[in-house]
Tab-separated table of C-alpha atoms in Angstrom:
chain	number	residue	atom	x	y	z
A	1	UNK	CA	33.273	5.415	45.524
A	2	UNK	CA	35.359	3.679	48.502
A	3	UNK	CA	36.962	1.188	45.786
A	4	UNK	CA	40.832	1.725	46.116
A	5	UNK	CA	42.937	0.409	43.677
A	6	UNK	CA	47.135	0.144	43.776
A	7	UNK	CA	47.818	0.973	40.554
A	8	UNK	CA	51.733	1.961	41.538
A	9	UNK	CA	52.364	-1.702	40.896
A	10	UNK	CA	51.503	-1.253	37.513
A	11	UNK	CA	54.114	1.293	36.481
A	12	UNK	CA	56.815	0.873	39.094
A	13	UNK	CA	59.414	0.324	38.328
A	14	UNK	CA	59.654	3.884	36.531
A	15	UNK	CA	59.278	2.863	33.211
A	16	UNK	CA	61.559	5.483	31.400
A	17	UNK	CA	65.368	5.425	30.813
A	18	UNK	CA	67.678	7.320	32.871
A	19	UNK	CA	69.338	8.419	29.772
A	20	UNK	CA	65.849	9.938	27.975
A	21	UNK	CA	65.516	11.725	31.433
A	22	UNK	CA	68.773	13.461	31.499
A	23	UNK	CA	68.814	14.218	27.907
A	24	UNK	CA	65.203	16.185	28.388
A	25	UNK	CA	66.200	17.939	31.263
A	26	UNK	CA	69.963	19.049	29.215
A	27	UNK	CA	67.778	19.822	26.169
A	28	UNK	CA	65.392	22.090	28.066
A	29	UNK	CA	68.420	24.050	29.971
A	30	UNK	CA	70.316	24.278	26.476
A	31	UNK	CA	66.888	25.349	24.861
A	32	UNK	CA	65.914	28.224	27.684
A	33	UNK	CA	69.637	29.554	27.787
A	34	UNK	CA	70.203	29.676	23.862
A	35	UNK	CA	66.763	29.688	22.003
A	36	UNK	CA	65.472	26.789	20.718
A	37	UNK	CA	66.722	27.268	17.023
A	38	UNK	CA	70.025	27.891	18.235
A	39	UNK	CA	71.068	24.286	20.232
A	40	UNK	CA	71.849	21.294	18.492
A	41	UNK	CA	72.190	17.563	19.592
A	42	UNK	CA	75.693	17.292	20.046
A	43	UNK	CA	75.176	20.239	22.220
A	44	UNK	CA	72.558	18.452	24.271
A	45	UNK	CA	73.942	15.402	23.913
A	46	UNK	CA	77.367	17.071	25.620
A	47	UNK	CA	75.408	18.771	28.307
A	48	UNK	CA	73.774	15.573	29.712
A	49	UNK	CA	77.484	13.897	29.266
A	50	UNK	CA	76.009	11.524	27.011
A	51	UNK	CA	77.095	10.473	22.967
A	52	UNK	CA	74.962	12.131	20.217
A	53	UNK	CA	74.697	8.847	19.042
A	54	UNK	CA	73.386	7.551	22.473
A	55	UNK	CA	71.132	10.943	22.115
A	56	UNK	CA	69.285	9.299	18.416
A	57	UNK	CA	69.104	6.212	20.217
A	58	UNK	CA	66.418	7.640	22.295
A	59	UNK	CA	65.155	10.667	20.130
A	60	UNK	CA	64.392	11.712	16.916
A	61	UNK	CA	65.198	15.127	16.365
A	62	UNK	CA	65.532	18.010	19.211
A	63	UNK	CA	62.038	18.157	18.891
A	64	UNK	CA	61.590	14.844	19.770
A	65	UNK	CA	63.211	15.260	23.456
A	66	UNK	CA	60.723	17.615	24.545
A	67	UNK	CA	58.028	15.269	23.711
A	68	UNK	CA	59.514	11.921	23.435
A	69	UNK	CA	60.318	11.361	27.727
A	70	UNK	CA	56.094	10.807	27.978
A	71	UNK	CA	55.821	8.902	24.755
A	72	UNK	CA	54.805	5.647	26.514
A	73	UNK	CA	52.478	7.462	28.536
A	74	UNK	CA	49.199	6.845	26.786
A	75	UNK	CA	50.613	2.901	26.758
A	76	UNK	CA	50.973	3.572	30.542
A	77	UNK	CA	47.503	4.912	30.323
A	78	UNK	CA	45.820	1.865	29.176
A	79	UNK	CA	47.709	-0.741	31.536
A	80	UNK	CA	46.502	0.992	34.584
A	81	UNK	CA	42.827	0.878	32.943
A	82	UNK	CA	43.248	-2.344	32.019
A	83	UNK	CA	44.362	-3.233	36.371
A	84	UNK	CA	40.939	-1.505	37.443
A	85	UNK	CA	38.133	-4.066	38.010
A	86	UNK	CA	35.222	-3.438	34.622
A	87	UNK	CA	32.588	-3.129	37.925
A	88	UNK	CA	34.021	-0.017	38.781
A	89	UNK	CA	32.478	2.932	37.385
A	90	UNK	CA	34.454	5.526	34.892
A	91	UNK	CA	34.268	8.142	37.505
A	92	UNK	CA	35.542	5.483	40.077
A	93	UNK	CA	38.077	4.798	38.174
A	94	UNK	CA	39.754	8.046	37.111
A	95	UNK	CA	39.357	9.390	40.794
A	96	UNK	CA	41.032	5.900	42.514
A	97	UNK	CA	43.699	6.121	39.491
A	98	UNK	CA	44.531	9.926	39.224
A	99	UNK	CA	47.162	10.750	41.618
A	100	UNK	CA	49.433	8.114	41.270
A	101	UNK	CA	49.016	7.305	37.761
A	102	UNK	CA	49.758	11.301	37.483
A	103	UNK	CA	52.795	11.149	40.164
A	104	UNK	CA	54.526	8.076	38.639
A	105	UNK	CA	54.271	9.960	35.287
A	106	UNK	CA	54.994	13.939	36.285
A	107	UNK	CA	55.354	14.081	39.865
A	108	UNK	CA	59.447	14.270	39.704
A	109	UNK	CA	59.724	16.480	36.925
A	110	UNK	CA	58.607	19.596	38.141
A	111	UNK	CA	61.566	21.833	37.281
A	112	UNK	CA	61.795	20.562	33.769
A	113	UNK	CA	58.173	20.978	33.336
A	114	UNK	CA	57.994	24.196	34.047
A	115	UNK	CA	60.780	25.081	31.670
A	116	UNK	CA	59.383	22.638	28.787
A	117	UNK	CA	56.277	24.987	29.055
A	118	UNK	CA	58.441	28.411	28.599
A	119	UNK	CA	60.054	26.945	25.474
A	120	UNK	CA	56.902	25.254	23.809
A	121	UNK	CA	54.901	28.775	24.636
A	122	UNK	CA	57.437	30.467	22.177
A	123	UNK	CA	56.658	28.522	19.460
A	124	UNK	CA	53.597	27.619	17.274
A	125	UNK	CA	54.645	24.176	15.635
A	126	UNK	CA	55.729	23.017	19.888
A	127	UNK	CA	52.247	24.309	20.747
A	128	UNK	CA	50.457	22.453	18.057
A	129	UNK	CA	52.800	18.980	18.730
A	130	UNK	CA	51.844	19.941	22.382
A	131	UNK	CA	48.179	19.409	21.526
A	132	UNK	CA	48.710	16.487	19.380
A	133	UNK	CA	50.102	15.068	22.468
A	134	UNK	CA	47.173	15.806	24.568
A	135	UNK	CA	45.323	14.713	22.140
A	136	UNK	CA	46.750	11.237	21.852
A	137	UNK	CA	46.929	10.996	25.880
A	138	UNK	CA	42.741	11.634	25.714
A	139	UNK	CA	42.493	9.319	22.652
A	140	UNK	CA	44.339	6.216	25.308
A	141	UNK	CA	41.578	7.330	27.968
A	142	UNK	CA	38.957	6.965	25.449
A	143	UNK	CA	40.390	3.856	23.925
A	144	UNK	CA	40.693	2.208	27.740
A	145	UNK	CA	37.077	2.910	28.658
A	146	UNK	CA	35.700	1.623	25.289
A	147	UNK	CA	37.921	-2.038	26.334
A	148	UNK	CA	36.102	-1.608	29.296
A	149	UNK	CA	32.313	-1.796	27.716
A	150	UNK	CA	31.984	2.055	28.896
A	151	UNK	CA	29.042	3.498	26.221
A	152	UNK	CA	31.091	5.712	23.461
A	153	UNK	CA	29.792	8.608	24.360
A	154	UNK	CA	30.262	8.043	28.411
A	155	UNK	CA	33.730	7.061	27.582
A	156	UNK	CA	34.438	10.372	25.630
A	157	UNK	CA	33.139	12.538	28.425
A	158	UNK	CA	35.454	10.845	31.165
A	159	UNK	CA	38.588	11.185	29.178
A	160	UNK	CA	37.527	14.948	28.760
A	161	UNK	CA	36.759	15.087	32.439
A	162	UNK	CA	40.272	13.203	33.462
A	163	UNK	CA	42.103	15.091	31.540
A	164	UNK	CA	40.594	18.283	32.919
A	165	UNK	CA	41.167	17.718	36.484
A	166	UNK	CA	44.844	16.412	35.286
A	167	UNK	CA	45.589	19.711	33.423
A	168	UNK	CA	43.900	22.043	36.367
A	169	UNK	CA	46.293	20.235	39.149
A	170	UNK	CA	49.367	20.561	36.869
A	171	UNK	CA	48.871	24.048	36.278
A	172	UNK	CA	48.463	24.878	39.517
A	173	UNK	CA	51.264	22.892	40.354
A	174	UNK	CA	53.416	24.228	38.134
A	175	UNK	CA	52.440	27.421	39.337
A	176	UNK	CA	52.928	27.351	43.145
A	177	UNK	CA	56.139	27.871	44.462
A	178	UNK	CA	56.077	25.978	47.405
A	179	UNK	CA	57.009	22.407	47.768
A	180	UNK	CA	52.941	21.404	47.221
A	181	UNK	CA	53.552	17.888	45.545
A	182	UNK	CA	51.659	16.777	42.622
A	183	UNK	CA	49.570	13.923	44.214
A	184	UNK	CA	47.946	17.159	46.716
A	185	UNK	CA	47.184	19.399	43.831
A	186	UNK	CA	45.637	16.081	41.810
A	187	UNK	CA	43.336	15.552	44.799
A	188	UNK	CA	42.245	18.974	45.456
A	189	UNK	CA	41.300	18.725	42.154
A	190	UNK	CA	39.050	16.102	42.447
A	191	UNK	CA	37.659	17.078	46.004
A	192	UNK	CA	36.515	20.166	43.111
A	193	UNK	CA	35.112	17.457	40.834
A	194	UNK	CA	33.192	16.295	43.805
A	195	UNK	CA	31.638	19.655	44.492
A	196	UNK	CA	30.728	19.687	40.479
A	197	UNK	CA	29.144	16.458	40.725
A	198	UNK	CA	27.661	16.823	44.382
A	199	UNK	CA	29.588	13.664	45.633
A	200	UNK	CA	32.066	13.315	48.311
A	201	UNK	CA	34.951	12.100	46.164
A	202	UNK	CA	37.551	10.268	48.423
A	203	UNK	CA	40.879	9.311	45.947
A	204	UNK	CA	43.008	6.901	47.341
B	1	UNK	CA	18.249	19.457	38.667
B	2	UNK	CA	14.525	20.244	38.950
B	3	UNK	CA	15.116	24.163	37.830
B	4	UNK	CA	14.771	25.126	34.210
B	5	UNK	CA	15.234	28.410	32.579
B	6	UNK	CA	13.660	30.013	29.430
B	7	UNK	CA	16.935	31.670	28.458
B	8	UNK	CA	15.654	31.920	24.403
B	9	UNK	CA	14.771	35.313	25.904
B	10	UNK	CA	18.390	35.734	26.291
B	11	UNK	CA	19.449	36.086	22.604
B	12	UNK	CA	16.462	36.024	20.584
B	13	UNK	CA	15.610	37.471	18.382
B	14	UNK	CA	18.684	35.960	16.786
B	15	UNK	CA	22.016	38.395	17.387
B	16	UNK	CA	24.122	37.953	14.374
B	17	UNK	CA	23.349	40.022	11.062
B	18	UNK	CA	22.013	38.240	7.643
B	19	UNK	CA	25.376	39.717	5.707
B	20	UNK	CA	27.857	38.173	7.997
B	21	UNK	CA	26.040	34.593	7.826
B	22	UNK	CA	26.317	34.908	4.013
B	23	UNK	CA	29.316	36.004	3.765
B	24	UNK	CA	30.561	33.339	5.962
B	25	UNK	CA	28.153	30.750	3.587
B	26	UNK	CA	29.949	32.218	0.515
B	27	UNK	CA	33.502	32.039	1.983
B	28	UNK	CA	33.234	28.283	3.277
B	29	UNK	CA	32.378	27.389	-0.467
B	30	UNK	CA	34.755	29.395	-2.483
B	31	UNK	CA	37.302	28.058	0.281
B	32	UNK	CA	36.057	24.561	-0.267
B	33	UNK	CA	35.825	25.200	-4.524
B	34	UNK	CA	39.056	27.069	-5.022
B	35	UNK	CA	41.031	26.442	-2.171
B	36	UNK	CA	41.468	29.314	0.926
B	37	UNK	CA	45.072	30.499	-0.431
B	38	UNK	CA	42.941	30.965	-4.076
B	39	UNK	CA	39.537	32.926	-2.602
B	40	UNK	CA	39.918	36.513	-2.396
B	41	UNK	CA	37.659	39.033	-0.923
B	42	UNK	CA	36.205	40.554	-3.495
B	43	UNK	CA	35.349	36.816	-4.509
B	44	UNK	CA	33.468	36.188	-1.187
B	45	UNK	CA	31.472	39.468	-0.972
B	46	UNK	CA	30.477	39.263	-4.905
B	47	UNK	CA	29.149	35.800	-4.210
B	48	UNK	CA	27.228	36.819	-1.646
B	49	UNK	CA	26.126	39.627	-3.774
B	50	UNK	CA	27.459	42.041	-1.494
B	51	UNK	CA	30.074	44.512	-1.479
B	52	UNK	CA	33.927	44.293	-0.576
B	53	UNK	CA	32.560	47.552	1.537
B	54	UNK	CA	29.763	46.000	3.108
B	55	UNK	CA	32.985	42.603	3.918
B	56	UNK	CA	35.338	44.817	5.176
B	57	UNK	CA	32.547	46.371	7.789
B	58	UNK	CA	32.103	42.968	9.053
B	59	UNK	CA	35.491	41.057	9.347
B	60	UNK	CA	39.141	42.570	9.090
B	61	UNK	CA	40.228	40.094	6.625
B	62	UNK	CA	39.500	36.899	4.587
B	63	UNK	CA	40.741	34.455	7.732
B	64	UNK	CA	38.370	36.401	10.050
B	65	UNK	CA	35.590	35.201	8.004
B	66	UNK	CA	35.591	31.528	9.554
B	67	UNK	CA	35.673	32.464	12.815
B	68	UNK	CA	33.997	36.547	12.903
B	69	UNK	CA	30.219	34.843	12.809
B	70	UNK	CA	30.690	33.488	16.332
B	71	UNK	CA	32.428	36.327	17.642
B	72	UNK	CA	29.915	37.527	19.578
B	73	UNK	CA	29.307	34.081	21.359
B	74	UNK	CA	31.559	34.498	24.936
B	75	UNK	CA	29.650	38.053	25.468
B	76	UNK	CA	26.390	35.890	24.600
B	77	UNK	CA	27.805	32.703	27.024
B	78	UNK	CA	27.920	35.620	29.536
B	79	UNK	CA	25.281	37.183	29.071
B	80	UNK	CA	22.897	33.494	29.453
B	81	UNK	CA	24.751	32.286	32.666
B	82	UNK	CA	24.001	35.992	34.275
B	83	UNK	CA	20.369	35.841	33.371
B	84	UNK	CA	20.558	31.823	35.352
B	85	UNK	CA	19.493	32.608	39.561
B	86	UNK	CA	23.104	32.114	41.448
B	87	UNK	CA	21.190	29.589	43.811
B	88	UNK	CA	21.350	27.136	40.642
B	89	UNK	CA	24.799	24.708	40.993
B	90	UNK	CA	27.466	24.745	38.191
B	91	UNK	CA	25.948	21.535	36.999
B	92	UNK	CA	22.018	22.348	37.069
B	93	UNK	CA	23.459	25.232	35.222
B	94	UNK	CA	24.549	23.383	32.540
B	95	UNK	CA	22.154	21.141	31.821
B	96	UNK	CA	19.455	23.934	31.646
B	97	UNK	CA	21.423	26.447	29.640
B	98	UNK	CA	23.415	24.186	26.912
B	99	UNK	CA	20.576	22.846	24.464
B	100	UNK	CA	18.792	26.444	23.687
B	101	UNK	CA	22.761	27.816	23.622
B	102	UNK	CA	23.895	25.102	21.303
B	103	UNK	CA	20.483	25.588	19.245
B	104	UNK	CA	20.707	29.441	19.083
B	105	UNK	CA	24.792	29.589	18.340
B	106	UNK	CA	25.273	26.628	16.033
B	107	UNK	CA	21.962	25.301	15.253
B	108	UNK	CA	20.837	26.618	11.904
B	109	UNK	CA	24.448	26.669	10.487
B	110	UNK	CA	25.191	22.545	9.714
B	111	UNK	CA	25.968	22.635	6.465
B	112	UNK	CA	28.046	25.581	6.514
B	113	UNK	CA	29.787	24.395	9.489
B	114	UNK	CA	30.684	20.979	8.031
B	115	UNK	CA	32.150	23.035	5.221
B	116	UNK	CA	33.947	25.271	7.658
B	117	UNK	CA	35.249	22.155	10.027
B	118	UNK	CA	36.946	20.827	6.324
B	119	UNK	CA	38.590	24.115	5.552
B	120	UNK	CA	39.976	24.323	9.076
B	121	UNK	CA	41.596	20.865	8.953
B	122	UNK	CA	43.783	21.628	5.603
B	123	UNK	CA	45.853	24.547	7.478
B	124	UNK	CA	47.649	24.776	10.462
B	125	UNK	CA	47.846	28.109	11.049
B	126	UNK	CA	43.772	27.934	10.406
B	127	UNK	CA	43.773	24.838	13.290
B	128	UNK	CA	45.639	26.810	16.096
B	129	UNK	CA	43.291	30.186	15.267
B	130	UNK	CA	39.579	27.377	16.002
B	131	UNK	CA	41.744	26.390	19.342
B	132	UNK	CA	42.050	29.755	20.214
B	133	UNK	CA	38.690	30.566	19.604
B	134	UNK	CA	37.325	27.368	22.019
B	135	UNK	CA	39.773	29.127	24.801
B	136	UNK	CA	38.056	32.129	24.640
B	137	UNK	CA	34.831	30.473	24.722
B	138	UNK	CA	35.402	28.556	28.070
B	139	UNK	CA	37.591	31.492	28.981
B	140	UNK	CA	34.446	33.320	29.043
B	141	UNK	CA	32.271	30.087	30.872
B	142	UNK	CA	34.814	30.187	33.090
B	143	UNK	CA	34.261	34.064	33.679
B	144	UNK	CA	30.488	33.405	33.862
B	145	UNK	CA	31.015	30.758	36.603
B	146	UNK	CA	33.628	33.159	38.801
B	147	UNK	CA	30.819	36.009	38.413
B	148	UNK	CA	28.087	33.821	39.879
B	149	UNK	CA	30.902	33.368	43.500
B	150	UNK	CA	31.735	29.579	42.038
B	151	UNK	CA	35.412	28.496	43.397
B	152	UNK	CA	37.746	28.964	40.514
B	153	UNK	CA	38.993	25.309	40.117
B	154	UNK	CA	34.863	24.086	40.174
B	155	UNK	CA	34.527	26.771	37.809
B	156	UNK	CA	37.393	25.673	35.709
B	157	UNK	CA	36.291	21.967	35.926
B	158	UNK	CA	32.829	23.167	34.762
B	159	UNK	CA	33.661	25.164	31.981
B	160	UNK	CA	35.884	22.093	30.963
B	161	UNK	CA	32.910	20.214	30.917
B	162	UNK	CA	30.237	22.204	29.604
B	163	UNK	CA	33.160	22.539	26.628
B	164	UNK	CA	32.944	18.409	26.440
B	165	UNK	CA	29.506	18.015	26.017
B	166	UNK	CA	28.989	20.505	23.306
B	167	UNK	CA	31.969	19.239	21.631
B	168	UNK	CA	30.896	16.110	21.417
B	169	UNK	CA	27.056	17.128	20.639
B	170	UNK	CA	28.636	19.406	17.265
B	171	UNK	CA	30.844	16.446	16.110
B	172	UNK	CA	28.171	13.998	16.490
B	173	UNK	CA	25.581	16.366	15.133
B	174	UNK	CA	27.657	16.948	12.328
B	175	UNK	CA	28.697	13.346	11.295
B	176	UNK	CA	25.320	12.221	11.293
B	177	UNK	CA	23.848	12.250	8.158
B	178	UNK	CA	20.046	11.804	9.263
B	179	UNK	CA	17.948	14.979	10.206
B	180	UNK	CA	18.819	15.089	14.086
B	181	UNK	CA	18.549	18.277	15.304
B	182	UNK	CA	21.573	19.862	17.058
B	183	UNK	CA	19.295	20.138	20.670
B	184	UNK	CA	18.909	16.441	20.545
B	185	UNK	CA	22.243	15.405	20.140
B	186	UNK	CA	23.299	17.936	23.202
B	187	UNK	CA	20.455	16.569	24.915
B	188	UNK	CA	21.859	13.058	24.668
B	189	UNK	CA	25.549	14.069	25.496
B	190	UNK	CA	24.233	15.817	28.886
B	191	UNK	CA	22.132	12.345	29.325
B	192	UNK	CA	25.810	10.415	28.941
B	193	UNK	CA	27.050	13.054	31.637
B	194	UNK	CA	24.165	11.867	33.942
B	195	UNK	CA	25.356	8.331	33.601
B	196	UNK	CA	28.865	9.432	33.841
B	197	UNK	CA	27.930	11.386	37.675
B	198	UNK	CA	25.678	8.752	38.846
B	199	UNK	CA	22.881	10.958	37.972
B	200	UNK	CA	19.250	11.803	36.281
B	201	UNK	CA	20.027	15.615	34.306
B	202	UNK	CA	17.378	16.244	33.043
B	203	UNK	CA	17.623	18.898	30.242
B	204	UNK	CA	15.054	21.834	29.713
């Protein structure tokens, strides 16, 4: 368990547009303060002081923008995998990856995260494409354990397990309402793991 | 990982009534025949030979039908883990508890649960109502776990992946078109887990 691993070379740069990030964080202001139904793109568009046209460049539909900022995430997901030596062991791997691959991807965003979870909570077609989402984002874990020779099975169970601890820090995360970063929550999460497992996880 | 525990004793004989299995057999193939927007109630109970009465005592409405049988399984998840000494770790937990709870909840139902898994997949509505039903499940493993003095992220983590191996168990279980019994296919999902913590579970 003592292999560390700098994976922040692998996604920084940040790898998403300034533009994508302002439009989500406009959208989800627009979206709390009017009602989803209610706000359209020029609106958001407007409100991040960009062009709609600038706005379709990026995104879809409306829709899109509350889903769209973490749409290279599973790609993310697999180029980090693909960094981590094959000798190091699934659980190895998502404990030395974890925190940064989950700061470089959420760790700023905590404001807009928490309101992107109000909005998608009033609505059962956002919850569902919330859970496609997830779904996708365990299907990249899966997918960069199986290019690793990790047994099918093994490989399902760790992308379960990583996405666990990743959901239980973000929660909590979201939750608190002091300035707790991400990367602390993450590896509380998997000192927890450790307990589970009876090993003295140490993330790096 | 040494303990085991006879918890058969814990819900056998079994705890769901003959006319809610058949009703649930003769929903999943009317649903799967005529479509589940097509099937009325009447339909079910008469081709279960039963009455609407007899229906109506068991679920509230036609949709209730696919998810009512296992109804009683959180009070029965709780009702296992209270039975299991509090000495025994999350873990050990598991991997004595899961194959007699996967045999007793799903284990003489394949057929009508491959049915049922089909009917859910044509319907959103249908989809978010199974998700809700797995929340309440480890909702209630989580409960189990907090009851027994576990900290509540380990008991989160836990119930996340007591949730992973029986998924993957059922799906397995249920592509497979040999004569594999449900218990083995748990039993080699909780072996994957031992490879996946480094360790030898050894399943009761």
């Amino acid at each position: 368990m003592a292999y560390r691993v700098n994976i922040y070379t692998g996604f920084m740069p940040r790898w998403r547009t300034d533009a994508k990030e302002r439009l989500e964080q406009a959208a989800v202001e627009l979206f709390l303060e009017q009602g989803f139904a209610e706000t359209s793109v020029p609106q958001i568009a407007a409100h991040a002081g960009l062009t709609t046209r600038t706005f379709f460049r990026h995104f879809a539909d409306k829709r899109e923008v509350l889903f769209g900022v973490d749409a290279d995430v599973p790609a993310l997901t697999g180029r980090v995998m693909a960094q981590v030596p094959t000798t190091t062991t699934p659980l190895a791997l998502i404990v030395s990856t974890l925190v940064p691959f989950a700061e470089a991807a959420f760790g700023q965003r905590r404001e807009v995260l928490r309101m992107r979870h109000q909005i998608i909570n009033t609505d059962q077609g956002l919850r569902e494409r919330e859970l496609r989402k997830m779904a996708t984002l365990r299907e990249a874990i899966v997918t960069g354990f199986l290019e690793r020779g990790t047994d099918p099975l093994v490989a399902r169970l760790a992308a379960d397990l990583a996405m666990s601890v990743l959901r239980s820090a973000l929660e909590r995360w979201l939750m608190l309402d002091n300035d707790q970063v991400l990367s602390e929550c993450v590896a509380e999460a998997i000192q927890a793991l450790g307990v589970l497992v009876g090993q003295d996880l140490v993330t790096s």
